[in-house]
Coordinates of C-alpha atoms in Angstrom, one line a residue:
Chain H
X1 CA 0.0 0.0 0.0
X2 CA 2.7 2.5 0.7
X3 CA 4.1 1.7 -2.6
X4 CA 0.7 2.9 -4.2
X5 CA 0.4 6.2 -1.9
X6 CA 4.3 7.0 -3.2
X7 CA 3.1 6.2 -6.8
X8 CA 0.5 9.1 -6.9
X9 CA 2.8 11.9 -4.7
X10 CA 5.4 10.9 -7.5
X11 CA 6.2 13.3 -10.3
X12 CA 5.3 11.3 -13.8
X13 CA 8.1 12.6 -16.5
X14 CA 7.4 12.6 -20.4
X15 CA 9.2 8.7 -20.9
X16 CA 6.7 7.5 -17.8
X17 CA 3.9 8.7 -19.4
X18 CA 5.0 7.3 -22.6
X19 CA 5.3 3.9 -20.5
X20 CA 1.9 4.1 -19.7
X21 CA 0.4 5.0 -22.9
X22 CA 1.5 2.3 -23.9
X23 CA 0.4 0.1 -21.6
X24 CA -3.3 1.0 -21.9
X25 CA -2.9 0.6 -26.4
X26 CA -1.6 -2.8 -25.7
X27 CA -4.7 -3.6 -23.9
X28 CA -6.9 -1.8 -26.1
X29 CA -5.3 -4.0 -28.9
X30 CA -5.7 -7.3 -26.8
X31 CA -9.1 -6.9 -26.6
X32 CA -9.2 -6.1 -30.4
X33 CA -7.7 -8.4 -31.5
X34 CA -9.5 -11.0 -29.2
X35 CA -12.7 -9.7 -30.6
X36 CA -12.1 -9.4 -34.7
X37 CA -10.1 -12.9 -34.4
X38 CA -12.8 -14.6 -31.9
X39 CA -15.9 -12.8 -31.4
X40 CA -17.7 -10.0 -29.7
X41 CA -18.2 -11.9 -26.6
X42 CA -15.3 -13.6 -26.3
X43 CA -13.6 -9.7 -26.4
X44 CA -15.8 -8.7 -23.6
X45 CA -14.7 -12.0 -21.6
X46 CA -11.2 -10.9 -21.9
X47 CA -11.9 -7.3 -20.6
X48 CA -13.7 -9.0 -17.4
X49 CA -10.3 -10.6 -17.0
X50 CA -8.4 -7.6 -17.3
X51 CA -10.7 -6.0 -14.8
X52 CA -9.9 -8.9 -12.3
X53 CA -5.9 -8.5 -12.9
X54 CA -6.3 -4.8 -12.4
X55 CA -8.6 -4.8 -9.4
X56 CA -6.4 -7.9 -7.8
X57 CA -3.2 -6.2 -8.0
X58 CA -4.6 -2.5 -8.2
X59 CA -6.2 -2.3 -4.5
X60 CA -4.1 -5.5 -3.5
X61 CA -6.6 -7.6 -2.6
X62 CA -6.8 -11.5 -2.4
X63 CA -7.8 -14.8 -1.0
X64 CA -4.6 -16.5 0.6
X65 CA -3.3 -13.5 2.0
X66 CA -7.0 -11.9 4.3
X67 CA -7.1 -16.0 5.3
X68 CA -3.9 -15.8 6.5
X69 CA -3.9 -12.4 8.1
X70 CA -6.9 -14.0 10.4
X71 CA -5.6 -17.2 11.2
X72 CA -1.9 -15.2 12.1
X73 CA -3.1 -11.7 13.6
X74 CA -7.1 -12.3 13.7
X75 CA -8.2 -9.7 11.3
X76 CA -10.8 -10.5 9.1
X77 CA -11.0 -7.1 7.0
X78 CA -10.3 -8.8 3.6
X79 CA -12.0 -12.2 4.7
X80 CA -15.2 -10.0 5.2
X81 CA -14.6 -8.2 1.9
X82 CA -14.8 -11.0 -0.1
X83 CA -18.3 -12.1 2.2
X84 CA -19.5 -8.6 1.0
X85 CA -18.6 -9.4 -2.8
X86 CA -20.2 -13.1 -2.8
X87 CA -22.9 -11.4 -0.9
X88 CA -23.2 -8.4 -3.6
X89 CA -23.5 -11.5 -6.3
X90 CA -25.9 -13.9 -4.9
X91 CA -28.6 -11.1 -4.4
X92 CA -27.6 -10.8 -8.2
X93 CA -26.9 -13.7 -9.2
X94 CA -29.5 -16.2 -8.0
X95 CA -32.5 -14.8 -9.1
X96 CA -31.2 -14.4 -12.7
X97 CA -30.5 -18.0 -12.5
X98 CA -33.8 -18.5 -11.9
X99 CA -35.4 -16.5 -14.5
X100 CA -32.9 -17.6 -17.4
X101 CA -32.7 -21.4 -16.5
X102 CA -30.1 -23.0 -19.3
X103 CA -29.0 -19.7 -20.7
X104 CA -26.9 -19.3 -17.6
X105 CA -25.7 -21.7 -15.3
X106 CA -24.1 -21.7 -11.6
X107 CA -21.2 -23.0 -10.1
X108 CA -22.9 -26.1 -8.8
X109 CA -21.1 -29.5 -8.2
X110 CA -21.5 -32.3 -5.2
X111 CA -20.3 -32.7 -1.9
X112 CA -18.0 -36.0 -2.0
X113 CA -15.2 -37.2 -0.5
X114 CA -12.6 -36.3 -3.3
X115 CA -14.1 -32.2 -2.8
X116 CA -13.6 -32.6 0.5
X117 CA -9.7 -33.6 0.6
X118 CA -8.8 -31.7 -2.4
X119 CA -10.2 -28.6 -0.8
X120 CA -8.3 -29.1 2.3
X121 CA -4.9 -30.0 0.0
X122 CA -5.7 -26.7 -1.9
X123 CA -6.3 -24.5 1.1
X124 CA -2.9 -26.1 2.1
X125 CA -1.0 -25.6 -0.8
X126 CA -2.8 -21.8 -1.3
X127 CA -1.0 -20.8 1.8
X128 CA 2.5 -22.2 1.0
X129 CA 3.0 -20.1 -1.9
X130 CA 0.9 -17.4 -0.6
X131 CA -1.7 -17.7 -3.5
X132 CA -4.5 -19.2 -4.9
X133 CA -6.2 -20.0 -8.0
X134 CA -6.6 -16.3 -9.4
X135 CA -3.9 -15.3 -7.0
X136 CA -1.3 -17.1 -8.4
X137 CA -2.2 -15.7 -11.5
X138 CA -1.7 -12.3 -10.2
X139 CA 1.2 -12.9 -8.7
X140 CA 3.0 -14.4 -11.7
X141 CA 1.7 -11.6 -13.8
X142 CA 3.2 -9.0 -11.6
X143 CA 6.5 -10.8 -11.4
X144 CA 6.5 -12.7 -8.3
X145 CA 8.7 -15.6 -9.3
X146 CA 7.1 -18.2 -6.6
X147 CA 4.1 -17.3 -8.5
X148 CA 5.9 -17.6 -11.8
X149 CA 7.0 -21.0 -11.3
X150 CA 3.9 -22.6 -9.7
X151 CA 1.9 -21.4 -12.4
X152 CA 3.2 -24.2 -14.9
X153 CA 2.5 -27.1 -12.3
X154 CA -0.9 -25.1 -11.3
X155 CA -1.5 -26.1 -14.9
X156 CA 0.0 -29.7 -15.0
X157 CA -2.1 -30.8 -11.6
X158 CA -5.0 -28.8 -13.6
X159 CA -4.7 -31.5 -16.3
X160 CA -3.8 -34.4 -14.1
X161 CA -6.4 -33.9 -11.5
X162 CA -9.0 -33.7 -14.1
X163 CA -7.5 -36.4 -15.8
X164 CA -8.0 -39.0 -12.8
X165 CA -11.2 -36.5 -11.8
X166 CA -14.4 -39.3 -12.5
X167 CA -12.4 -42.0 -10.5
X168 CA -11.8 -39.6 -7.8
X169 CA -16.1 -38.9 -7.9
X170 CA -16.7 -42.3 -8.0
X171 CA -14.9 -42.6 -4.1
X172 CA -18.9 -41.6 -3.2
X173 CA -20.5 -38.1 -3.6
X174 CA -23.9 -36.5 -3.0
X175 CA -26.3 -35.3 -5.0
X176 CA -25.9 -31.7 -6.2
X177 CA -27.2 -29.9 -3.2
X178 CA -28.4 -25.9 -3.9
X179 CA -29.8 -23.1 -2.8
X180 CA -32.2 -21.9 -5.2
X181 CA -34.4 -18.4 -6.0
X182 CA -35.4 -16.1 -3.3
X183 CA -35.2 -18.7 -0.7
X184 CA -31.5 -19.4 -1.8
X185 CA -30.5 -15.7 -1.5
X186 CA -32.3 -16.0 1.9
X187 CA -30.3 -18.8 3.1
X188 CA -27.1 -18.0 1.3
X189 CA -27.0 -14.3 3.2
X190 CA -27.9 -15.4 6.0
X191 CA -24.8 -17.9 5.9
X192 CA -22.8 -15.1 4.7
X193 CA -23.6 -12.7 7.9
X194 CA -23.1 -15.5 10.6
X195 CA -19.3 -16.2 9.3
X196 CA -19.0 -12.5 9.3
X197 CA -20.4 -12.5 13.4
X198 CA -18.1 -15.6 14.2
X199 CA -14.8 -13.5 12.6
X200 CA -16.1 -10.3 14.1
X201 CA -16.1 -12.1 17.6
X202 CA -12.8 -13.5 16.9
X203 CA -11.1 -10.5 16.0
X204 CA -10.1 -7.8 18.4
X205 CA -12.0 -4.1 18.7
X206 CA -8.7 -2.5 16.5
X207 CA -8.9 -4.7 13.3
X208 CA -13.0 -4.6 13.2
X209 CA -13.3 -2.4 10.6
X210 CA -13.0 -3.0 6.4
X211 CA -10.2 -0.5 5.1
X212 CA -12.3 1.7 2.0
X213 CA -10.2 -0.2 -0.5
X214 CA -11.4 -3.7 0.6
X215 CA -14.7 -2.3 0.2
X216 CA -14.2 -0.7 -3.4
X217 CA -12.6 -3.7 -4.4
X218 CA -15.1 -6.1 -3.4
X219 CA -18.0 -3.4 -5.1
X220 CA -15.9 -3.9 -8.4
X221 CA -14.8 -8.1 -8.1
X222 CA -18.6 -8.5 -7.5
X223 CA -19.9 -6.0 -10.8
X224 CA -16.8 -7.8 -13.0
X225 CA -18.2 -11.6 -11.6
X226 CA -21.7 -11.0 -12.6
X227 CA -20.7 -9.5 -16.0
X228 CA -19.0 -12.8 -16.2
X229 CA -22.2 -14.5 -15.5
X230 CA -24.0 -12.9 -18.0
X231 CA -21.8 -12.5 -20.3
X232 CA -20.3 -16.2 -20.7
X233 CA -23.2 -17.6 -19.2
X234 CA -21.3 -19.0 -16.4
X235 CA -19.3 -17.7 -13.4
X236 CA -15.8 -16.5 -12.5
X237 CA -13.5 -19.8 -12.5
X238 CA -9.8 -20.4 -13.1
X239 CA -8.5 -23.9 -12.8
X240 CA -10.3 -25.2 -15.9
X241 CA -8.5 -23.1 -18.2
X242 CA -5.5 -23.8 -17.0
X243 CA -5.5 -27.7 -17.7
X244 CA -7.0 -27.1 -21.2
X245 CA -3.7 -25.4 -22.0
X246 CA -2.4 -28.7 -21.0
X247 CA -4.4 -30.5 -22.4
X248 CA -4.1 -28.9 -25.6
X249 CA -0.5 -29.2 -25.5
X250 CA -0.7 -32.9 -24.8
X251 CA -2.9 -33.1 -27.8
X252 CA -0.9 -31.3 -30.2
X253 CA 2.3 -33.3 -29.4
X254 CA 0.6 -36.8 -29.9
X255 CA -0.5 -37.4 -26.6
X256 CA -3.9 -39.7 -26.0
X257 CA -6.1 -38.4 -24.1
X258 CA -9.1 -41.2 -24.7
X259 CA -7.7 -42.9 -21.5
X260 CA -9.5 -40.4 -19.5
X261 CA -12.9 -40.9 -18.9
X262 CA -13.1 -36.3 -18.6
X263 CA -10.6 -35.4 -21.5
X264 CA -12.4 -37.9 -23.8
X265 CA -15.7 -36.7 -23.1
X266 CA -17.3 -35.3 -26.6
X267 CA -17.8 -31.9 -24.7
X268 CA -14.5 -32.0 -23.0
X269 CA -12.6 -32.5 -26.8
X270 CA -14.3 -30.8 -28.5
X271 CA -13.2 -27.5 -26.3
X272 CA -9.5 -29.3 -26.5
X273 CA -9.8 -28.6 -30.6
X274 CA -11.2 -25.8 -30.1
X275 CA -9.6 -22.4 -30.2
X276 CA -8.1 -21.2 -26.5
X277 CA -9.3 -17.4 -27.4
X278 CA -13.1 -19.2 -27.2
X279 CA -12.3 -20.6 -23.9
X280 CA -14.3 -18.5 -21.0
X281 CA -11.6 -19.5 -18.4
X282 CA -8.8 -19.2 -20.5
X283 CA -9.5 -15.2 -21.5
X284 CA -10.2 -14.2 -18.5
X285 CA -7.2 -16.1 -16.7
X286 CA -5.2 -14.6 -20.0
X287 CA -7.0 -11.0 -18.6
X288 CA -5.8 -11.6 -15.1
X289 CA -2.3 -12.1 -15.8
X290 CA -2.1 -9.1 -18.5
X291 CA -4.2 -7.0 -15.7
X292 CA -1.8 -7.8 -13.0
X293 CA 1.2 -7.2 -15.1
X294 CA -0.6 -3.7 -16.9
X295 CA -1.1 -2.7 -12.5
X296 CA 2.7 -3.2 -11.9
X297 CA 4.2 -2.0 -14.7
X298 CA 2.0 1.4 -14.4
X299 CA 3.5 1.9 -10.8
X300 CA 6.7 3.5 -10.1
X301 CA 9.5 1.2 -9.7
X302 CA 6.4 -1.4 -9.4
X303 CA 8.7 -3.8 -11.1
X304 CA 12.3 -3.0 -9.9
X305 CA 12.2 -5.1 -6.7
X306 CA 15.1 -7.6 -6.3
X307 CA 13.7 -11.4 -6.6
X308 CA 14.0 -13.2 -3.4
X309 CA 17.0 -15.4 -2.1
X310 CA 15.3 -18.4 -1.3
X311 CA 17.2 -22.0 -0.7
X312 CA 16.4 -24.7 -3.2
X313 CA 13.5 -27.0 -1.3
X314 CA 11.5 -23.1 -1.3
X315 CA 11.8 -23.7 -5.0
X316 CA 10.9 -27.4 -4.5
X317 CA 8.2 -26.8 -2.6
X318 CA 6.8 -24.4 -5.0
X319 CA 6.7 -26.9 -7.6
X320 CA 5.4 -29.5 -5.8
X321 CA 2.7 -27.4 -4.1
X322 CA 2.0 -25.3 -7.4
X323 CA 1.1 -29.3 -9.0
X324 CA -0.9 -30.0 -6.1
X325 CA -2.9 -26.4 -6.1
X326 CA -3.8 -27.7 -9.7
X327 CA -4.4 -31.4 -8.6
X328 CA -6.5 -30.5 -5.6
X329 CA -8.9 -27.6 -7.2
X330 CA -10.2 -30.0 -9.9
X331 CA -10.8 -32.7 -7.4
X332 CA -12.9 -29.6 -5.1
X333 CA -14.3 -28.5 -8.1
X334 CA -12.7 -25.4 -8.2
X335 CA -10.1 -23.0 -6.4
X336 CA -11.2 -19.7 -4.2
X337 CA -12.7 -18.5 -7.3
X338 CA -14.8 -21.0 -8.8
X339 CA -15.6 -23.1 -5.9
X340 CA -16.2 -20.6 -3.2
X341 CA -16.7 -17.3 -4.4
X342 CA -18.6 -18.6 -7.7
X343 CA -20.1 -22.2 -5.5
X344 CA -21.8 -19.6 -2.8
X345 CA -22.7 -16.9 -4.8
X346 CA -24.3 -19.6 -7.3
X347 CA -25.9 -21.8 -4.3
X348 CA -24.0 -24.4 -4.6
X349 CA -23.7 -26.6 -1.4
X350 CA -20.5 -27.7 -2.2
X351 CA -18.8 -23.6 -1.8
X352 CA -19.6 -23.6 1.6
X353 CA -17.9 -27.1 2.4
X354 CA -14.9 -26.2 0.2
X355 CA -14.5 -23.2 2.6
X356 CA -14.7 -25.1 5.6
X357 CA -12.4 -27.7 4.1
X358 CA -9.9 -25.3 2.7
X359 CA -9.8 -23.2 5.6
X360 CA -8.7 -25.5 7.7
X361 CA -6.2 -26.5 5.1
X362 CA -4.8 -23.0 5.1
X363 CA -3.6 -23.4 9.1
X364 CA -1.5 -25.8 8.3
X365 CA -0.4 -24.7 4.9
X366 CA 0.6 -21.3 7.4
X367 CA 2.7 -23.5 9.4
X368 CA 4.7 -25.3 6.5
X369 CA 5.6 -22.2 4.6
X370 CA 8.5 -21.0 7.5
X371 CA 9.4 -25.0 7.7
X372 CA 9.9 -25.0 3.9
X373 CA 12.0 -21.9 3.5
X374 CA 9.5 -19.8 2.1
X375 CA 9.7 -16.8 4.1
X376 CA 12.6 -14.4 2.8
X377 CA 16.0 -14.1 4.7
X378 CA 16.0 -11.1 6.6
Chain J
X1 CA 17.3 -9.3 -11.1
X2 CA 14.4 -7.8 -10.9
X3 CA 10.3 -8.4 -11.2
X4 CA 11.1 -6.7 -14.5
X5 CA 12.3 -9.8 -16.0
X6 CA 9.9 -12.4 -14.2
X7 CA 6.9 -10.0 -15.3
X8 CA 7.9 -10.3 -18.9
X9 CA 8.1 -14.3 -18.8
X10 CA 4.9 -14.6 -17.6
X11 CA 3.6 -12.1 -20.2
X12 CA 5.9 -14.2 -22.8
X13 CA 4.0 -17.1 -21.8
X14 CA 0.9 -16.0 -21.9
X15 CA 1.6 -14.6 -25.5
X16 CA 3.6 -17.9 -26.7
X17 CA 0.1 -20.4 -25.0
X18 CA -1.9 -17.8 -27.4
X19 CA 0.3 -18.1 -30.5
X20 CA 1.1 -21.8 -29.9
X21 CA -2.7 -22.4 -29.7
X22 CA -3.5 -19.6 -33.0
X23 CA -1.2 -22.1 -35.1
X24 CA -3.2 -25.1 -34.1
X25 CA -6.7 -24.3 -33.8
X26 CA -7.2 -20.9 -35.4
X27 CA -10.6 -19.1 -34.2
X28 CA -13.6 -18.0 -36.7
X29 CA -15.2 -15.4 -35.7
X30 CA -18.4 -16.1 -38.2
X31 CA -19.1 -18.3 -36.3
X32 CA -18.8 -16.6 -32.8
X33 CA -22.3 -16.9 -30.3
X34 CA -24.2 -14.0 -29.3
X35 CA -22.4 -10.9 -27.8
X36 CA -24.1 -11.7 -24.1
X37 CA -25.6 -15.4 -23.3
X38 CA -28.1 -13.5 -21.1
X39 CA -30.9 -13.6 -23.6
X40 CA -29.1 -15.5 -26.0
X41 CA -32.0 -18.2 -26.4
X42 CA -28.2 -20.9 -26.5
X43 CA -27.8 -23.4 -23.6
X44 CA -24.6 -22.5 -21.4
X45 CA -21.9 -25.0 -22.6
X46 CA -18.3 -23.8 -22.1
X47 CA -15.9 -25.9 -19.6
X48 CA -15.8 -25.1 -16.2
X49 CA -13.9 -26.3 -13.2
X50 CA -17.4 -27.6 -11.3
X51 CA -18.6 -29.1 -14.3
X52 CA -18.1 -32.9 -14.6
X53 CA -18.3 -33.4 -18.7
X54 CA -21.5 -34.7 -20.4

């Protein structure tokens, strides 16, 4: 944050500016070019994505890092934040599902075994390289190398995990359990306002307050998610896209996929053959990344931090727990994005257990990241 | 070193998945859907990471 307040109290000279003009033509060219070589929509999908980058790294705001700042130091400002923006989107959200049954869909998927321990591994993993499915996105966009180099294996355990995903379901599930109309909304808030109590009560008199930029950032994730709704049809995810790219790869080199009972699916190939710029996930993971990077670049000296001296099993560990932030979220049906703030806001059952799950995943994840030489040498 | 130089790789890589992918499975945009699917009339049907396939 102080970096941001220096930023504006900074004089801008003539090569800056420059800089920046630049910055905002490349986007304005990504999105053209997205939407003469792709479509209309698939140009607006790609703007939603920028919008996430810029918001994420703009007003630094996040999932793994407000998880950890309770669990550490028992503030729950950004926790609440994002309660306010799934809030924001179910009022929104549910009753258009409603009304437009087929022409949008939610993020619904059953409770099971597999969700429950993949959540839990994710909510792990999220907290030993300090970022989740769109943060790890962000981070690598705005040249965080721990973010850099999980996001590869983020896509690798993408593919695996969805790979091996129907014999993981087939371990027992429920039903798909939702929360549905004006009676969802009803239950869903509700929900909502008695994990914002029990963090409230947790939390000492100092840290109960959300900081205005928590606030404007959660107005702005929760206006860019339901454009994502309406637009795509679908909600805000992540992880999907980023085993397609995988998947695609291991297509184009040869690779067989027909071994897998979700890669050889008809729907699931014909998406693999398709073109990545008509991938919902894909544009706006694409829009995250450029966002993040567009955020850091714009700032002064937002990109001329040293990288970190970390010792070899940090870097280990970051590829190992990058692979299993992949692995894990398609087993739990999605990452912070798509399984809880997309699962809730959408009435799906299976959000509110991921959040459980994952949360408690995140306590220990907390305690590895010292253990595996992932805090930075003073 | 700086984030200068991990920025630009992950920008690289976002540019080189989109060029690698352009050469492959170029996209037609005559036959792109509707601008919004809210009022489309077209069942939802992209990938998603809740969806188990059909």
């Amino acid at each position: 944050m102080a970096q941001s307040q220096i930023d504006t109290a900074a004089p801008v000279g003539a090569g800056f500016a420059l800089k920046r003009g630049g910055l905002l033509l490349a986007a304005v060219a990504f999105i053209l070019f997205v939407t003469l070589f792709a479509g209309a929509r698939y140009g607006l999908l790609l703007s939603i994505g920028l919008g996430f980058g810029i918001t994420l790294e703009g007003l630094r705001f996040g999932f793994a890092g407000p998880w950890r700042a309770m669990i550490l130091r028992r503030d729950p400002a950004g926790i609440l934040a994002q309660l306010l923006a799934i809030g924001l989107v179910t009022v929104v959200a549910l009753p258009l599902l409603a009304a437009h049954p087929g022409e949008l869909v939610g993020a619904q998927a059953p409770v099971g075994w597999a969700m429950i321990g993949g959540a839990f591994v994710f909510g792990t993993a999220m907290q030993v390289v300090l970022g989740c499915g769109s943060g790890t996105l962000v981070n690598a966009g705005s040249g965080n190398p721990i973010g850099l180099l999980a996001l590869p294996f983020f896509a690798i355990g993408s593919f695996a995990g969805a790979y091996n995903l129907i014999w993981w379901t087939d371990l027992g599930a429920l039903p798909i359990i939702t929360f549905n109309g004006g009676t969802g909304v009803a239950i869903t808030l509700v929900l909502l306002a008695a994990v914002a109590v029990l963090l409230l009560r947790f939390a000492p008199p100092e840290n109960r307050n959300i900081p205005p930029r928590y606030i404007f950032a959660a107005l702005l994730l929760a206006a860019l998610a339901l454009g994502n709704l309406v637009i795509a049809g679908q909600p805000w995810g992540v992880v999907y896209g980023l085993g397609l790219w995988v998947a695609k790869g291991v297509s184009a080199m040869g690779g067989d996929l027909t071994a897998s009972a979700f890669w050889a699916a008809p729907s699931t190939m014909e998406r693999v053959q398709s073109s990545v710029l008509t991938d919902y996930t894909s544009l706006t993971d694409f829009g995250i990344i450029a966002g993040a990077f567009g955020v850091a670049a714009w700032r002064r000296g937002g990109l001329d931090q040293p990288l970190p001296k970390l010792p070899a099993k940090a870097w280990m560990a970051t590829v190992v727990a990058g692979f299993l932030l992949g692995y894990s979220s398609r087993l739990a049906f999605g990452c912070n994005v798509g399984a809880f703030f997309s699962g809730i806001s959408t009435g799906s059952l299976h959000g509110w257990v991921w959040f459980v799950a994952a949360f408690a995943g995140a306590y220990y994840g907390i305690k590895l990241r010292p253990m595996l030489g992932l805090e930075a040498r003073k | 070193m700086t984030r200068k130089f991990t920025a630009s790789v992950a920008v690289a890589l976002v540019v080189g998945v989109i060029g690698f992918d352009l050469a492959a499975s170029p996209p037609n945009p005559y036959v792109a859907p509707p601008m919004l699917a809210l009022g489309s009339g077209q069942v939802a049907a992209g990938g998603f990471c809740g969806a188990l396939p059909d």
